[in-house]
Amino acid sequence: MVLAEITNFAALRRHLGCARADLLTADVVSRFAAALPDARLSAASRSMVELTMESGEASDLDRVLERLRELCDAPFNLEGEEHRLKAVFGAAVGRASQTDDVRLVEEAEAALLEARGADGAVKHDVTGPGARELRRMADELRVAIAENQLLLLYQPKVHVRRQEIGSAEALVRWRHPERGLVLPGDFIAAAENGGVIDLLTLWTIRQAIADQRRLSAAGHDLRVFINISGQLLADNAFVDAACHLVAEADAKLGFEVTETSVIRDPQSAIANLQRFADIGIVIAIDDYGAGLSSLAYLKQLPARELKIDKLFVTQLTSSNRDPLIVRSTIDLAHALEMEVVAEGVETHAALALLTVMGCDMVQGFLISRPIAVEALMTYLEEDRHHQAPEDTRASFNRLATAWKRG
Ligand code: C2E
Ligand code: CA
Ligand code: CA
């Protein structure tokens, strides 16, 4: 949503009179409508135009604002006389399913207020859950990191053929003093926008190294995978710090990155991924299939694992199309000499199908939910002594049968 306000409207009205000044606002509306046919437009007041539109990309807002500014800068012709408008813009962007109208209007109004203060400057800093809220949360996160409120849970990845747990993914949680356990979906975006993601990720690396040492001391030599936000792949200071931590500890780590994070700034992303790979960090491509898949980039990445997005995996046995996509993804990854991990494996049926398709590793609620490092240790002990809980054992048995049949 964009609110465009004509700031010299009062002056124009004194010059033109009420009726003709109102015509100017109507002109602005029709100019916007002609240039942006997808937008819904209305005059919010005599001097203000409201514009709403839906788009797949939040970044489209920048283009829209630039276009609106151009449209307002061009002179308006009223009965042969030229007039110049001065306009400011307050914009708010949110997710269609998550942001209600009232929220969006309030955020756009807040942005407009800031734009007025900056005298004509375009403000478009309101996104997703609300820019102010994100900023507040980012500040809170800084405290959380310093006061040890974060914790890591681990979700094992099982090697299908070897029937053993070869690695585990670290997933961050926030033990919030008031709100209880908060999931990453509710704070990673704030960490990214608020410039805390580097601190947070360096904390996860340190914690993962410490946890891995504990596992290793108990005889469980697992590689621990960490999620790395895309923006960090272009952050050389972060990459230096991360490499230093990992090299110094001689830790067996993996980094999961999404393809979209590489597409943003391919050159520096690829160079930095190579630096990670050079010191023994295994690179896994996360959420494959969820974003804009680009085979050209895939080939250039020093990645050893490809993780098929859980969206395809959870629907594997109920859709006609997804098994095809999964199967061809597995073949493609193997052709590129990568191992394939299916995430979101929730049912025996999905596991059996993936096994037959030649998927190398599986991860999901069927095998284990994300669990604390102590619980992972117990799980590994039980697995070692073949005393796995009933359902896990059953899944392994079926797994073996399916494999032999395949
Ligand atoms: P992700 O990397 O795709 O992680 C997998 C998510 O799917 C996890 O949610 C996990 O709990 C969930 N999951 C695992 N198995 C299943 C299953 O069988 N079915 C279904 N429906 N879901 C399953 P979680 O822990 O809430 O993490 C959400 C996202 O947050 C992660 O997605 C990752 O992108 C991000 N994230 C988590 N930890 C970190 C971190 O330390 N740093 C960064 N930058 N991002 C993180
Ligand atoms: Ca991941
Ligand atoms: Ca994933």
mmCIF file of N, CA and C and ligand atoms in Angstrom, residues 169 171 227 256 286-287 307 343, ligand 2:
data_model
loop_
_atom_site.group_PDB
_atom_site.id
_atom_site.type_symbol
_atom_site.label_atom_id
_atom_site.label_comp_id
_atom_site.label_asym_id
_atom_site.label_seq_id
_atom_site.Cartn_x
_atom_site.Cartn_y
_atom_site.Cartn_z
ATOM 1 N N GLU A 169 21.015 -31.718 11.630
ATOM 2 C CA GLU A 169 20.871 -30.288 11.336
ATOM 3 C C GLU A 169 20.555 -29.546 12.630
ATOM 4 N N LEU A 171 18.897 -26.565 14.537
ATOM 5 C CA LEU A 171 17.799 -25.614 14.328
ATOM 6 C C LEU A 171 17.657 -24.759 15.592
ATOM 7 N N ASN A 227 22.191 -23.683 9.373
ATOM 8 C CA ASN A 227 21.552 -22.869 8.328
ATOM 9 C C ASN A 227 22.220 -21.505 8.231
ATOM 10 N N GLU A 256 24.021 -25.137 5.362
ATOM 11 C CA GLU A 256 22.892 -25.240 4.444
ATOM 12 C C GLU A 256 22.549 -23.843 3.930
ATOM 13 N N ASP A 286 19.726 -25.986 0.343
ATOM 14 C CA ASP A 286 18.502 -26.178 1.120
ATOM 15 C C ASP A 286 17.283 -25.796 0.289
ATOM 16 N N ASP A 287 16.145 -26.340 0.659
ATOM 17 C CA ASP A 287 14.852 -25.950 0.066
ATOM 18 C C ASP A 287 14.853 -26.022 -1.451
ATOM 19 N N LYS A 307 19.132 -30.686 -0.839
ATOM 20 C CA LYS A 307 17.982 -31.031 0.001
ATOM 21 C C LYS A 307 16.689 -30.663 -0.716
ATOM 22 N N GLU A 343 13.826 -33.781 2.889
ATOM 23 C CA GLU A 343 13.394 -33.295 4.203
ATOM 24 C C GLU A 343 11.875 -33.351 4.279
HETATM 25 CA CA CA B 2 17.867 -26.265 6.571
#
